[in-house]
Coordinates of C-alpha atoms in Angstrom, one line a residue:
M3 CA 8.6 5.9 4.5
D4 CA 6.0 9.0 6.1
D5 CA 3.9 11.2 3.5
D6 CA 5.6 14.4 6.1
F7 CA 9.0 12.9 5.0
L8 CA 8.1 13.0 1.2
D9 CA 6.9 16.9 1.9
E10 CA 10.0 17.8 3.5
Q11 CA 12.0 16.6 0.7
L12 CA 10.4 18.3 -1.7
R13 CA 10.1 21.4 0.2
A14 CA 14.1 21.6 0.7
P15 CA 15.9 24.2 -1.5
A16 CA 17.2 22.7 -4.7
A17 CA 18.5 24.1 -8.1
G18 CA 15.9 25.0 -10.7
G19 CA 13.5 21.5 -11.5
S20 CA 16.3 19.0 -10.4
Q21 CA 14.0 18.1 -7.1
H22 CA 11.0 17.3 -9.5
M23 CA 13.8 15.0 -11.9
L24 CA 14.9 13.2 -8.9
M25 CA 11.4 12.4 -7.4
V26 CA 10.2 11.3 -10.9
A27 CA 13.6 9.3 -11.5
S28 CA 12.7 7.9 -8.1
L29 CA 9.2 6.8 -9.3
L30 CA 10.2 5.4 -12.6
H31 CA 13.4 2.7 -10.7
L32 CA 10.3 2.1 -8.3
M33 CA 8.3 1.3 -10.8
S34 CA 10.8 -1.0 -12.6
H35 CA 11.4 -3.1 -9.5
Y36 CA 7.8 -3.4 -9.2
T37 CA 7.4 -4.9 -12.9
V38 CA 10.4 -7.5 -12.6
N39 CA 9.4 -8.5 -9.0
S40 CA 5.8 -9.3 -10.1
A41 CA 6.9 -10.7 -13.5
G42 CA 9.3 -13.4 -11.5
G43 CA 6.6 -13.4 -8.5
R44 CA 4.1 -15.4 -10.6
A45 CA 6.7 -17.7 -12.1
R46 CA 7.1 -18.6 -8.2
G47 CA 3.6 -17.7 -7.2
D48 CA 4.1 -15.2 -4.9
G49 CA 2.7 -12.5 -7.0
P50 CA 3.4 -8.4 -7.3
C51 CA 4.6 -6.8 -3.8
V52 CA 2.2 -4.9 -2.0
K53 CA 4.1 -2.6 -0.2
L54 CA 6.2 -2.1 -3.4
A55 CA 2.7 -0.7 -5.0
S56 CA 2.1 0.9 -1.8
V57 CA 5.4 3.3 -2.0
I58 CA 5.3 3.8 -5.7
E59 CA 1.3 5.1 -4.8
R60 CA 2.3 8.0 -2.3
H61 CA 5.6 9.3 -4.6
L62 CA 2.8 9.6 -6.9
N63 CA 0.4 11.7 -4.4
A64 CA 3.9 13.2 -3.5
L65 CA 4.1 14.6 -7.1
A66 CA 0.8 15.4 -7.6
R67 CA 0.6 17.4 -4.6
L68 CA 4.0 20.0 -5.6
P69 CA 2.3 23.6 -6.4
D70 CA 5.0 24.5 -8.7
A71 CA 5.0 21.0 -11.2
D72 CA 3.9 21.4 -14.4
P73 CA 0.2 20.7 -14.0
V74 CA 0.4 17.8 -16.9
L75 CA 3.0 16.2 -14.6
R76 CA 0.1 16.6 -11.6
A77 CA -2.5 15.2 -13.5
T78 CA -1.3 12.4 -14.8
C79 CA 0.3 11.8 -10.8
E80 CA -3.0 11.9 -9.7
Q81 CA -4.8 9.2 -12.3
L82 CA -1.7 6.9 -11.7
G83 CA -2.1 7.5 -8.4
A84 CA -5.7 6.6 -7.8
T85 CA -4.6 3.4 -10.5
W86 CA -1.9 2.4 -8.3
A87 CA -4.3 2.6 -4.9
A88 CA -6.7 0.4 -6.6
L89 CA -3.5 -2.1 -7.2
V90 CA -2.7 -2.0 -3.4
D91 CA -6.3 -2.7 -2.7
S92 CA -6.4 -5.2 -4.5
G93 CA -3.5 -7.2 -3.7
M94 CA -4.6 -6.8 0.4
P95 CA -5.4 -9.6 1.9
A96 CA -9.0 -10.7 2.4
P97 CA -10.0 -10.1 6.1
V98 CA -10.9 -13.2 8.1
A99 CA -14.8 -13.9 8.5
R100 CA -15.0 -14.1 12.0
R101 CA -18.9 -15.1 13.7
P102 CA -20.2 -12.1 15.8
L103 CA -19.6 -11.6 19.3
L104 CA -22.8 -12.8 20.6
A105 CA -22.9 -16.0 18.5
R106 CA -19.5 -16.8 19.6
I107 CA -20.3 -15.9 23.8
L108 CA -23.5 -18.1 23.6
R109 CA -22.0 -21.2 21.7
P110 CA -22.8 -24.2 23.6
V111 CA -20.0 -25.6 25.9
P112 CA -19.0 -28.9 24.3
R113 CA -19.3 -31.7 26.9
K114 CA -16.1 -33.7 28.2
E115 CA -16.7 -37.4 27.2
G116 CA -14.9 -38.2 30.5
A117 CA -18.3 -36.3 32.7
A118 CA -20.6 -38.3 31.1
L119 CA -19.4 -41.3 32.4
A120 CA -18.6 -40.1 35.9
T121 CA -22.4 -39.2 36.5

């Protein structure tokens, strides 16, 4: 889900604070799915879903950016957003270690067994 899409949805006219309540409700729904999936995933060895954690982080950041939201809600969402961001970062796969480009270019060429016999 794109952050711009979330911003557009939050700026749409809504009755009272119903838009905020909808965001909070969807956020709680996502968090409950993350909890259930990670508990079941540990039994299978899969672990928690990084994509779902990333969506939760984006929702928290969208709520924290609301100018007319309650200050306590904004501050809580900012703090939780940082926590979920750290969770997403720790869940990402480690980059594959590669040899430096120069070492790959200058590596010795392996000799073929048949070429040594032909000379």
